[in-house]
PDB file of C-alpha atoms and ligand atoms in Angstrom:
ATOM      1  CA  MET A  21     151.322  25.213-113.604  1.00  0.00           C
ATOM      2  CA  SER A  22     152.334  29.662-112.225  1.00  0.00           C
ATOM      3  CA  GLN A  23     155.258  29.945-109.877  1.00  0.00           C
ATOM      4  CA  ARG A  24     152.922  32.737-106.977  1.00  0.00           C
ATOM      5  CA  PRO A  25     151.067  30.874-104.510  1.00  0.00           C
ATOM      6  CA  ALA A  26     147.269  29.722-105.152  1.00  0.00           C
ATOM      7  CA  ILE A  27     146.958  31.571-102.072  1.00  0.00           C
ATOM      8  CA  GLN A  28     148.773  34.088 -99.805  1.00  0.00           C
ATOM      9  CA  LEU A  29     147.482  35.181 -95.939  1.00  0.00           C
ATOM     10  CA  ASP A  30     149.205  37.865 -93.888  1.00  0.00           C
ATOM     11  CA  HIS A  31     148.812  38.969 -90.110  1.00  0.00           C
ATOM     12  CA  ALA A  32     145.699  38.382 -91.155  1.00  0.00           C
ATOM     13  CA  ALA A  33     142.662  38.599 -88.366  1.00  0.00           C
ATOM     14  CA  LEU A  34     138.307  38.065 -88.499  1.00  0.00           C
ATOM     15  CA  ARG A  35     136.614  38.943 -85.739  1.00  0.00           C
ATOM     16  CA  ARG A  36     132.316  39.227 -85.898  1.00  0.00           C
ATOM     17  CA  GLY A  37     130.881  41.508 -83.648  1.00  0.00           C
ATOM     18  CA  ASP A  38     133.273  41.505 -80.237  1.00  0.00           C
ATOM     19  CA  ARG A  39     134.755  37.973 -80.897  1.00  0.00           C
ATOM     20  CA  LEU A  40     137.717  37.443 -82.127  1.00  0.00           C
ATOM     21  CA  LEU A  41     137.907  34.234 -84.057  1.00  0.00           C
ATOM     22  CA  TRP A  42     140.909  34.675 -85.586  1.00  0.00           C
ATOM     23  CA  ARG A  43     144.522  36.667 -85.491  1.00  0.00           C
ATOM     24  CA  ASP A  44     147.885  36.121 -86.551  1.00  0.00           C
ATOM     25  CA  LEU A  45     146.866  33.924 -89.784  1.00  0.00           C
ATOM     26  CA  THR A  46     150.282  34.317 -92.089  1.00  0.00           C
ATOM     27  CA  LEU A  47     150.680  31.730 -94.339  1.00  0.00           C
ATOM     28  CA  ASP A  48     151.887  31.303 -97.998  1.00  0.00           C
ATOM     29  CA  ILE A  49     149.872  27.917 -99.788  1.00  0.00           C
ATOM     30  CA  GLU A  50     151.723  26.556-102.540  1.00  0.00           C
ATOM     31  CA  ALA A  51     149.854  25.590-106.160  1.00  0.00           C
ATOM     32  CA  GLY A  52     149.522  21.640-105.635  1.00  0.00           C
ATOM     33  CA  GLU A  53     149.431  22.199-101.572  1.00  0.00           C
ATOM     34  CA  PHE A  54     147.117  19.937 -99.759  1.00  0.00           C
ATOM     35  CA  VAL A  55     145.565  21.617 -96.348  1.00  0.00           C
ATOM     36  CA  ALA A  56     143.227  20.757 -93.748  1.00  0.00           C
ATOM     37  CA  ILE A  57     141.753  23.661 -91.561  1.00  0.00           C
ATOM     38  CA  LEU A  58     140.944  21.868 -88.166  1.00  0.00           C
ATOM     39  CA  GLY A  59     139.235  23.104 -84.358  1.00  0.00           C
ATOM     40  CA  PRO A  60     136.396  22.842 -83.216  1.00  0.00           C
ATOM     41  CA  ASN A  61     132.633  24.034 -84.003  1.00  0.00           C
ATOM     42  CA  GLY A  62     132.985  28.386 -84.254  1.00  0.00           C
ATOM     43  CA  ALA A  63     136.334  27.957 -84.565  1.00  0.00           C
ATOM     44  CA  GLY A  64     135.669  30.453 -87.626  1.00  0.00           C
ATOM     45  CA  LYS A  65     136.874  27.460 -90.113  1.00  0.00           C
ATOM     46  CA  SER A  66     133.759  28.736 -92.858  1.00  0.00           C
ATOM     47  CA  THR A  67     134.339  32.181 -91.887  1.00  0.00           C
ATOM     48  CA  LEU A  68     138.132  31.005 -93.204  1.00  0.00           C
ATOM     49  CA  LEU A  69     136.913  29.509 -96.486  1.00  0.00           C
ATOM     50  CA  LYS A  70     134.717  32.760 -97.233  1.00  0.00           C
ATOM     51  CA  VAL A  71     136.814  35.423 -96.799  1.00  0.00           C
ATOM     52  CA  LEU A  72     138.855  33.218 -99.306  1.00  0.00           C
ATOM     53  CA  LEU A  73     134.979  33.320-101.126  1.00  0.00           C
ATOM     54  CA  GLY A  74     135.516  37.696-101.318  1.00  0.00           C
ATOM     55  CA  LEU A  75     132.424  37.562 -99.094  1.00  0.00           C
ATOM     56  CA  LEU A  76     133.751  38.675 -96.156  1.00  0.00           C
ATOM     57  CA  PRO A  77     137.077  41.548 -95.443  1.00  0.00           C
ATOM     58  CA  LEU A  78     139.493  40.191 -92.992  1.00  0.00           C
ATOM     59  CA  SER A  79     139.487  42.796 -89.908  1.00  0.00           C
ATOM     60  CA  GLU A  80     143.482  43.053 -89.687  1.00  0.00           C
ATOM     61  CA  GLY A  81     146.107  42.074 -92.078  1.00  0.00           C
ATOM     62  CA  HIS A  82     146.305  40.699 -96.144  1.00  0.00           C
ATOM     63  CA  ALA A  83     144.746  38.178 -98.216  1.00  0.00           C
ATOM     64  CA  LEU A  84     145.096  37.165-102.095  1.00  0.00           C
ATOM     65  CA  VAL A  85     144.256  34.414-103.879  1.00  0.00           C
ATOM     66  CA  ALA A  86     145.844  33.416-107.190  1.00  0.00           C
ATOM     67  CA  GLY A  87     147.585  36.952-106.400  1.00  0.00           C
ATOM     68  CA  LYS A  88     144.612  39.305-106.400  1.00  0.00           C
ATOM     69  CA  ALA A  89     142.747  39.974-103.543  1.00  0.00           C
ATOM     70  CA  PRO A  90     139.480  37.268-103.400  1.00  0.00           C
ATOM     71  CA  ARG A  91     136.135  38.486-105.288  1.00  0.00           C
ATOM     72  CA  ARG A  92     132.782  36.723-105.047  1.00  0.00           C
ATOM     73  CA  GLY A  93     132.524  34.835-108.840  1.00  0.00           C
ATOM     74  CA  SER A  94     136.290  34.448-108.991  1.00  0.00           C
ATOM     75  CA  ALA A  95     136.909  31.585-111.700  1.00  0.00           C
ATOM     76  CA  GLU A  96     140.238  30.903-110.110  1.00  0.00           C
ATOM     77  CA  VAL A  97     137.855  29.201-106.609  1.00  0.00           C
ATOM     78  CA  GLY A  98     135.875  26.394-107.052  1.00  0.00           C
ATOM     79  CA  TYR A  99     133.993  25.846-103.710  1.00  0.00           C
ATOM     80  CA  VAL A 100     132.054  22.892-102.295  1.00  0.00           C
ATOM     81  CA  PRO A 101     129.601  24.184 -99.065  1.00  0.00           C
ATOM     82  CA  GLN A 102     129.552  22.883 -95.806  1.00  0.00           C
ATOM     83  CA  GLN A 103     126.888  20.310 -97.092  1.00  0.00           C
ATOM     84  CA  LYS A 104     122.962  20.215 -96.805  1.00  0.00           C
ATOM     85  CA  GLY A 105     121.255  17.047 -98.190  1.00  0.00           C
ATOM     86  CA  PHE A 106     119.394  17.651-101.518  1.00  0.00           C
ATOM     87  CA  ASP A 107     115.681  17.692-100.470  1.00  0.00           C
ATOM     88  CA  THR A 108     114.340  13.379-101.707  1.00  0.00           C
ATOM     89  CA  ASP A 109     111.791  15.870-104.283  1.00  0.00           C
ATOM     90  CA  LEU A 110     114.649  17.486-106.195  1.00  0.00           C
ATOM     91  CA  GLY A 111     113.910  16.572-110.143  1.00  0.00           C
ATOM     92  CA  ALA A 112     117.566  17.549-110.527  1.00  0.00           C
ATOM     93  CA  ARG A 113     120.497  15.146-112.358  1.00  0.00           C
ATOM     94  CA  GLY A 114     123.689  15.301-110.960  1.00  0.00           C
ATOM     95  CA  ARG A 115     124.652  16.625-113.799  1.00  0.00           C
ATOM     96  CA  ASP A 116     122.205  19.604-114.249  1.00  0.00           C
ATOM     97  CA  LEU A 117     124.093  20.401-111.120  1.00  0.00           C
ATOM     98  CA  VAL A 118     128.136  20.367-112.414  1.00  0.00           C
ATOM     99  CA  THR A 119     126.719  22.194-115.096  1.00  0.00           C
ATOM    100  CA  LEU A 120     125.815  24.480-112.727  1.00  0.00           C
ATOM    101  CA  GLY A 121     129.249  24.969-111.821  1.00  0.00           C
ATOM    102  CA  VAL A 122     130.373  25.900-115.479  1.00  0.00           C
ATOM    103  CA  ASP A 123     131.175  29.484-115.801  1.00  0.00           C
ATOM    104  CA  GLY A 124     128.870  30.505-118.955  1.00  0.00           C
ATOM    105  CA  HIS A 125     131.749  33.966-119.625  1.00  0.00           C
ATOM    106  CA  ARG A 126     134.818  31.261-119.734  1.00  0.00           C
ATOM    107  CA  PHE A 127     133.295  28.998-121.480  1.00  0.00           C
ATOM    108  CA  GLY A 128     131.206  30.945-123.415  1.00  0.00           C
ATOM    109  CA  PRO A 129     133.103  30.182-127.011  1.00  0.00           C
ATOM    110  CA  LEU A 130     133.222  26.730-126.839  1.00  0.00           C
ATOM    111  CA  GLY A 131     128.850  26.532-127.261  1.00  0.00           C
ATOM    112  CA  ALA A 132     127.462  24.301-125.949  1.00  0.00           C
ATOM    113  CA  ALA A 133     128.847  21.275-127.085  1.00  0.00           C
ATOM    114  CA  GLY A 134     132.524  22.069-125.249  1.00  0.00           C
ATOM    115  CA  ARG A 135     129.850  23.180-123.184  1.00  0.00           C
ATOM    116  CA  ALA A 136     129.120  19.656-122.746  1.00  0.00           C
ATOM    117  CA  ALA A 137     132.540  17.879-123.231  1.00  0.00           C
ATOM    118  CA  ARG A 138     133.177  20.202-120.121  1.00  0.00           C
ATOM    119  CA  VAL A 139     130.799  18.805-118.175  1.00  0.00           C
ATOM    120  CA  GLU A 140     130.842  15.534-119.094  1.00  0.00           C
ATOM    121  CA  ALA A 141     134.763  15.072-118.086  1.00  0.00           C
ATOM    122  CA  ALA A 142     134.178  16.549-114.313  1.00  0.00           C
ATOM    123  CA  ILE A 143     131.005  13.666-114.232  1.00  0.00           C
ATOM    124  CA  THR A 144     133.511  10.978-115.395  1.00  0.00           C
ATOM    125  CA  ALA A 145     136.478  12.668-113.266  1.00  0.00           C
ATOM    126  CA  VAL A 146     135.122  12.266-109.858  1.00  0.00           C
ATOM    127  CA  GLY A 147     133.398   8.912-111.275  1.00  0.00           C
ATOM    128  CA  ALA A 148     130.504   9.991-111.022  1.00  0.00           C
ATOM    129  CA  LYS A 149     129.392   8.606-114.790  1.00  0.00           C
ATOM    130  CA  ALA A 150     126.806   5.639-113.299  1.00  0.00           C
ATOM    131  CA  TYR A 151     124.087   8.067-111.360  1.00  0.00           C
ATOM    132  CA  ALA A 152     124.690  11.332-113.129  1.00  0.00           C
ATOM    133  CA  ASP A 153     121.808  11.712-114.763  1.00  0.00           C
ATOM    134  CA  ARG A 154     119.257  10.091-112.036  1.00  0.00           C
ATOM    135  CA  PRO A 155     117.376  12.864-110.229  1.00  0.00           C
ATOM    136  CA  ILE A 156     119.961  14.207-107.174  1.00  0.00           C
ATOM    137  CA  GLY A 157     117.811  13.962-104.506  1.00  0.00           C
ATOM    138  CA  ARG A 158     117.239   9.941-104.837  1.00  0.00           C
ATOM    139  CA  LEU A 159     121.752   9.784-104.648  1.00  0.00           C
ATOM    140  CA  SER A 160     122.962   8.590-101.719  1.00  0.00           C
ATOM    141  CA  GLY A 161     125.311  10.736 -99.235  1.00  0.00           C
ATOM    142  CA  GLY A 162     128.075  10.347-101.116  1.00  0.00           C
ATOM    143  CA  GLU A 163     127.266   9.977-104.280  1.00  0.00           C
ATOM    144  CA  GLN A 164     125.331  14.080-104.117  1.00  0.00           C
ATOM    145  CA  GLN A 165     129.292  14.966-102.572  1.00  0.00           C
ATOM    146  CA  ARG A 166     131.118  13.612-105.741  1.00  0.00           C
ATOM    147  CA  LEU A 167     129.087  15.518-107.917  1.00  0.00           C
ATOM    148  CA  ARG A 168     129.185  19.064-105.784  1.00  0.00           C
ATOM    149  CA  ILE A 169     133.001  18.609-106.402  1.00  0.00           C
ATOM    150  CA  ALA A 170     132.511  18.178-109.413  1.00  0.00           C
ATOM    151  CA  GLN A 171     129.930  21.162-109.902  1.00  0.00           C
ATOM    152  CA  ALA A 172     133.653  22.895-108.191  1.00  0.00           C
ATOM    153  CA  LEU A 173     136.103  21.633-110.844  1.00  0.00           C
ATOM    154  CA  VAL A 174     134.338  21.813-113.689  1.00  0.00           C
ATOM    155  CA  GLY A 175     135.687  25.760-114.289  1.00  0.00           C
ATOM    156  CA  ASP A 176     139.090  24.074-113.459  1.00  0.00           C
ATOM    157  CA  PRO A 177     140.112  26.082-110.927  1.00  0.00           C
ATOM    158  CA  SER A 178     143.740  26.980-109.191  1.00  0.00           C
ATOM    159  CA  VAL A 179     141.991  27.008-105.732  1.00  0.00           C
ATOM    160  CA  LEU A 180     139.516  24.231-104.505  1.00  0.00           C
ATOM    161  CA  LEU A 181     138.217  25.331-101.225  1.00  0.00           C
ATOM    162  CA  CYS A 182     135.981  21.799 -99.260  1.00  0.00           C
ATOM    163  CA  ASP A 183     134.041  22.622 -96.551  1.00  0.00           C
ATOM    164  CA  GLU A 184     133.652  19.123 -94.968  1.00  0.00           C
ATOM    165  CA  PRO A 185     133.667  17.375 -97.990  1.00  0.00           C
ATOM    166  CA  LEU A 186     133.802  14.088 -96.080  1.00  0.00           C
ATOM    167  CA  LEU A 187     130.652  14.976 -93.852  1.00  0.00           C
ATOM    168  CA  SER A 188     128.320  11.802 -92.951  1.00  0.00           C
ATOM    169  CA  LEU A 189     129.824   9.294 -95.596  1.00  0.00           C
ATOM    170  CA  ASP A 190     131.353   6.041 -94.605  1.00  0.00           C
ATOM    171  CA  LEU A 191     134.867   5.498 -93.794  1.00  0.00           C
ATOM    172  CA  ASN A 192     135.115   4.258 -98.436  1.00  0.00           C
ATOM    173  CA  HIS A 193     133.550   6.906 -99.279  1.00  0.00           C
ATOM    174  CA  GLN A 194     135.570   9.365 -97.744  1.00  0.00           C
ATOM    175  CA  ARG A 195     138.422   7.642 -98.658  1.00  0.00           C
ATOM    176  CA  GLY A 196     137.459   8.319-102.311  1.00  0.00           C
ATOM    177  CA  VAL A 197     136.783  11.306-101.099  1.00  0.00           C
ATOM    178  CA  VAL A 198     139.877  11.794-100.153  1.00  0.00           C
ATOM    179  CA  GLU A 199     141.774  10.426-102.797  1.00  0.00           C
ATOM    180  CA  LEU A 200     139.644  11.961-106.053  1.00  0.00           C
ATOM    181  CA  LEU A 201     141.246  15.662-104.300  1.00  0.00           C
ATOM    182  CA  ASP A 202     144.991  14.104-104.331  1.00  0.00           C
ATOM    183  CA  ARG A 203     144.752  13.645-107.412  1.00  0.00           C
ATOM    184  CA  ARG A 204     143.231  16.453-108.559  1.00  0.00           C
ATOM    185  CA  ARG A 205     146.215  18.503-106.934  1.00  0.00           C
ATOM    186  CA  ARG A 206     148.671  16.602-107.966  1.00  0.00           C
ATOM    187  CA  GLU A 207     147.360  16.558-111.675  1.00  0.00           C
ATOM    188  CA  ALA A 208     146.264  19.781-112.440  1.00  0.00           C
ATOM    189  CA  GLY A 209     148.373  21.360-109.349  1.00  0.00           C
ATOM    190  CA  THR A 210     145.248  23.193-107.750  1.00  0.00           C
ATOM    191  CA  ALA A 211     145.362  23.961-104.446  1.00  0.00           C
ATOM    192  CA  VAL A 212     143.304  21.990-102.289  1.00  0.00           C
ATOM    193  CA  LEU A 213     142.295  23.799 -98.439  1.00  0.00           C
ATOM    194  CA  MET A 214     139.773  21.030 -96.751  1.00  0.00           C
ATOM    195  CA  VAL A 215     137.548  22.550 -93.991  1.00  0.00           C
ATOM    196  CA  THR A 216     137.626  18.817 -92.014  1.00  0.00           C
ATOM    197  CA  HIS A 217     136.635  16.961 -88.858  1.00  0.00           C
ATOM    198  CA  GLU A 218     138.130  13.819 -89.292  1.00  0.00           C
ATOM    199  CA  ILE A 219     142.229  14.197 -89.194  1.00  0.00           C
ATOM    200  CA  ASN A 220     142.372  10.226 -90.098  1.00  0.00           C
ATOM    201  CA  PRO A 221     141.586  10.131 -93.330  1.00  0.00           C
ATOM    202  CA  VAL A 222     143.416  12.930 -94.590  1.00  0.00           C
ATOM    203  CA  LEU A 223     146.364  12.526 -92.259  1.00  0.00           C
ATOM    204  CA  PRO A 224     148.086  10.610 -95.136  1.00  0.00           C
ATOM    205  CA  TYR A 225     148.572  12.924 -97.384  1.00  0.00           C
ATOM    206  CA  VAL A 226     147.848  16.600 -96.249  1.00  0.00           C
ATOM    207  CA  ASN A 227     151.208  19.325 -96.035  1.00  0.00           C
ATOM    208  CA  ARG A 228     149.903  20.828 -94.099  1.00  0.00           C
ATOM    209  CA  VAL A 229     146.934  21.583 -91.415  1.00  0.00           C
ATOM    210  CA  ILE A 230     145.587  24.832 -89.996  1.00  0.00           C
ATOM    211  CA  TYR A 231     144.606  24.459 -86.315  1.00  0.00           C
ATOM    212  CA  LEU A 232     141.874  27.210 -84.969  1.00  0.00           C
ATOM    213  CA  VAL A 233     140.784  27.413 -81.568  1.00  0.00           C
ATOM    214  CA  ASP A 234     138.649  30.232 -79.651  1.00  0.00           C
ATOM    215  CA  GLY A 235     141.067  33.275 -81.646  1.00  0.00           C
ATOM    216  CA  ARG A 236     144.652  30.860 -81.828  1.00  0.00           C
ATOM    217  CA  VAL A 237     146.176  29.585 -84.423  1.00  0.00           C
ATOM    218  CA  ALA A 238     148.574  26.878 -85.122  1.00  0.00           C
ATOM    219  CA  VAL A 239     150.390  26.731 -88.601  1.00  0.00           C
ATOM    220  CA  GLY A 240     152.499  23.322 -89.887  1.00  0.00           C
ATOM    221  CA  LYS A 241     153.661  19.776 -90.747  1.00  0.00           C
ATOM    222  CA  PRO A 242     150.430  17.650 -89.247  1.00  0.00           C
ATOM    223  CA  ASP A 243     153.330  16.878 -87.383  1.00  0.00           C
ATOM    224  CA  GLU A 244     154.718  19.597 -86.062  1.00  0.00           C
ATOM    225  CA  VAL A 245     151.160  20.563 -85.580  1.00  0.00           C
ATOM    226  CA  LEU A 246     149.210  16.886 -84.093  1.00  0.00           C
ATOM    227  CA  THR A 247     151.137  17.074 -80.893  1.00  0.00           C
ATOM    228  CA  SER A 248     150.374  17.119 -77.289  1.00  0.00           C
ATOM    229  CA  ALA A 249     152.497  19.842 -76.781  1.00  0.00           C
ATOM    230  CA  ARG A 250     151.506  21.791 -79.421  1.00  0.00           C
ATOM    231  CA  LEU A 251     147.436  21.270 -79.013  1.00  0.00           C
ATOM    232  CA  SER A 252     147.872  21.792 -75.698  1.00  0.00           C
ATOM    233  CA  SER A 253     148.963  24.660 -76.222  1.00  0.00           C
ATOM    234  CA  LEU A 254     146.299  25.645 -78.406  1.00  0.00           C
ATOM    235  CA  TYR A 255     143.449  24.563 -76.070  1.00  0.00           C
ATOM    236  CA  GLY A 256     144.688  25.657 -73.337  1.00  0.00           C
ATOM    237  CA  THR A 257     144.571  23.036 -71.433  1.00  0.00           C
ATOM    238  CA  ARG A 258     145.807  19.774 -71.363  1.00  0.00           C
ATOM    239  CA  VAL A 259     145.411  17.714 -74.709  1.00  0.00           C
ATOM    240  CA  ASP A 260     146.982  13.718 -75.147  1.00  0.00           C
ATOM    241  CA  VAL A 261     147.627  13.098 -78.910  1.00  0.00           C
ATOM    242  CA  LEU A 262     148.037   9.383 -78.457  1.00  0.00           C
ATOM    243  CA  ARG A 263     149.342   7.242 -82.160  1.00  0.00           C
ATOM    244  CA  VAL A 264     146.939   3.907 -83.086  1.00  0.00           C
ATOM    245  CA  ARG A 265     148.799   2.257 -86.085  1.00  0.00           C
ATOM    246  CA  ASP A 266     148.595   4.869 -88.240  1.00  0.00           C
ATOM    247  CA  ARG A 267     145.714   6.401 -87.185  1.00  0.00           C
ATOM    248  CA  ILE A 268     145.780   9.718 -84.312  1.00  0.00           C
ATOM    249  CA  VAL A 269     143.022   9.162 -81.230  1.00  0.00           C
ATOM    250  CA  VAL A 270     143.369  13.883 -79.848  1.00  0.00           C
ATOM    251  CA  LEU A 271     141.887  13.294 -75.724  1.00  0.00           C
ATOM    252  CA  GLY A 272     140.681  16.093 -73.463  1.00  0.00           C
ATOM    253  CA  ALA A 273     140.377  18.624 -75.808  1.00  0.00           C
ATOM    254  CA  GLU A 274     136.001  17.932 -75.089  1.00  0.00           C
ATOM    255  CA  THR A 275     136.460  20.860 -72.637  1.00  0.00           C
ATOM    256  CA  GLU A 276     136.615  23.420 -74.860  1.00  0.00           C
ATOM    257  CA  PRO A 277     134.046  25.734 -74.315  1.00  0.00           C
ATOM    258  CA  HIS A 278     132.626  25.772 -78.078  1.00  0.00           C
ATOM    259  CA  HIS A 279     132.978  22.076 -78.701  1.00  0.00           C
ATOM    260  CA  ASP A 280     129.203  20.417 -79.196  1.00  0.00           C
ATOM    261  CA  HIS A 281     128.624  16.402 -80.261  1.00  0.00           C
ATOM    262  CA  ASP A 282     127.061  17.559 -83.474  1.00  0.00           C
ATOM    263  CA  HIS A 283     130.266  15.773 -85.332  1.00  0.00           C
ATOM    264  CA  PHE A 284     129.893  12.411 -83.229  1.00  0.00           C
ATOM    265  CA  HIS A 285     127.839   9.247 -85.791  1.00  0.00           C
ATOM    266  CA  ASP A 286     129.787   8.144 -87.239  1.00  0.00           C
ATOM    267  CA  SER A 287     131.774   4.699 -86.992  1.00  0.00           C
ATOM    268  CA  ASP A 288     135.461   7.587 -86.806  1.00  0.00           C
ATOM    269  CA  ALA A 289     133.583   9.458 -83.939  1.00  0.00           C
ATOM    270  CA  GLY A 290     135.496   7.900 -81.020  1.00  0.00           C
ATOM    271  CA  GLU A 291     138.540   8.670 -82.219  1.00  0.00           C
ATOM    272  CA  TRP A 292     138.278  12.087 -82.577  1.00  0.00           C
ATOM    273  CA  HIS A 293     137.453  14.013 -79.366  1.00  0.00           C
ATOM    274  CA  ALA A 294     139.447  17.532 -80.447  1.00  0.00           C
ATOM    275  CA  GLN A 295     136.881  18.505 -82.082  1.00  0.00           C
TER     276      GLN A 295
HETATM  277  N1  LIG B  24     126.627  36.719 -89.953  1.00  0.00           N
HETATM  278  C1  LIG B  24     127.995  36.369 -88.610  1.00  0.00           C
HETATM  279  N2  LIG B  24     127.519  36.989 -87.081  1.00  0.00           N
HETATM  280  C2  LIG B  24     127.696  36.999 -86.602  1.00  0.00           C
HETATM  281  N3  LIG B  24     128.637  35.988 -86.173  1.00  0.00           N
HETATM  282  C3  LIG B  24     129.007  35.149 -87.256  1.00  0.00           C
HETATM  283  C4  LIG B  24     127.881  34.948 -88.257  1.00  0.00           C
HETATM  284  N4  LIG B  24     128.165  34.193 -88.817  1.00  0.00           N
HETATM  285  C5  LIG B  24     128.963  33.024 -88.089  1.00  0.00           C
HETATM  286  N5  LIG B  24     129.231  33.885 -87.253  1.00  0.00           N
HETATM  287  C6  LIG B  24     129.530  33.471 -86.060  1.00  0.00           C
HETATM  288  O1  LIG B  24     130.941  33.104 -85.970  1.00  0.00           O
HETATM  289  C7  LIG B  24     132.093  31.781 -85.074  1.00  0.00           C
HETATM  290  C8  LIG B  24     132.563  31.306 -86.572  1.00  0.00           C
HETATM  291  O2  LIG B  24     131.381  30.482 -87.049  1.00  0.00           O
HETATM  292  P1  LIG B  24     132.070  29.619 -88.543  1.00  0.00           P
HETATM  293  O3  LIG B  24     130.953  29.454 -89.232  1.00  0.00           O
HETATM  294  O4  LIG B  24     132.722  30.167 -89.357  1.00  0.00           O
HETATM  295  O5  LIG B  24     132.618  28.175 -87.866  1.00  0.00           O
HETATM  296  P2  LIG B  24     133.108  27.014 -87.633  1.00  0.00           P
HETATM  297  O6  LIG B  24     134.525  26.408 -87.532  1.00  0.00           O
HETATM  298  O7  LIG B  24     133.002  26.206 -88.980  1.00  0.00           O
HETATM  299  O8  LIG B  24     132.095  26.151 -87.161  1.00  0.00           O
HETATM  300  P3  LIG B  24     131.753  24.351 -87.738  1.00  0.00           P
HETATM  301  O9  LIG B  24     132.759  23.136 -86.816  1.00  0.00           O
HETATM  302  O10 LIG B  24     130.072  23.772 -86.439  1.00  0.00           O
HETATM  303  O11 LIG B  24     130.773  24.201 -88.514  1.00  0.00           O
HETATM  304  C9  LIG B  24     130.590  30.871 -84.206  1.00  0.00           C
HETATM  305  O12 LIG B  24     130.360  30.959 -83.717  1.00  0.00           O
HETATM  306  C10 LIG B  24     128.926  31.844 -85.676  1.00  0.00           C
HETATM  307  O13 LIG B  24     128.536  31.703 -84.318  1.00  0.00           O
HETATM  308 MG1  LIG B  25     131.762  25.287 -90.819  1.00  0.00          MG
END
């Protein structure tokens, strides 16, 4: 495990057109850290991941990923994109999807057998062995999501970027995915950066959160950021953060201009009004 931070952001800002998405984003993410990116629709969460993937330049400031300027196709970075369901007619198997994640140059010398062993290990690590050889279009959302994560991890990245990997999963599958990511960062020291609209499933695991709202940014431990005072100031309106048993409920942020209800179609929805 290396000593340098997995991700470094220094006064980073991003504009799209004449809109400022976020600015003054400064933080170092260490190897093995688990960080959640929170905020309403359109806040620039996916865009932040795209910067770290080297797909978009910053408007201001600096970013380093594994000690280097972000660049496309880096073997240091695994990526689970914001979900689109697979076509039910898709004949490819889960194993084929995971194989696509193997970097040919990196594992070239291993040959076909070494490559197949890597794929098998990644499939086993996410608990997808039982269905990896079935057509992926016919798997459940949770099964597909595990295979996407296996694809992102098969190249053994030091940084894993996940964009809403919990979307459309039931509570059990959400827990399964979060525990999988948590194990990975503990065992392999992979830094995990995860965009999510569902804070409660990740709350017990994340070290820090990055909260983006309308150009403003809050970074810190969940207990520091997810407070009524901090979120009220971030949203510019009264927001109440309630603790109900081990869960949190955020009320009052639904007046946020970019808010919409697209993400409210599961059992957790009513408990997370900040989105
Ligand atoms: N190519 C583009 N050119 C200009 N603006 C863009 C482009 N792509 C995205 N945007 C805008 O940038 C903003 C941030 O988008 P982004 O996808 O990062 O939001 P998000 O926080 O991930 O939202 P969601 O929760 O809905 O996924 C949005 O207002 C979006 O319309
Ligand atoms: Mg997004």
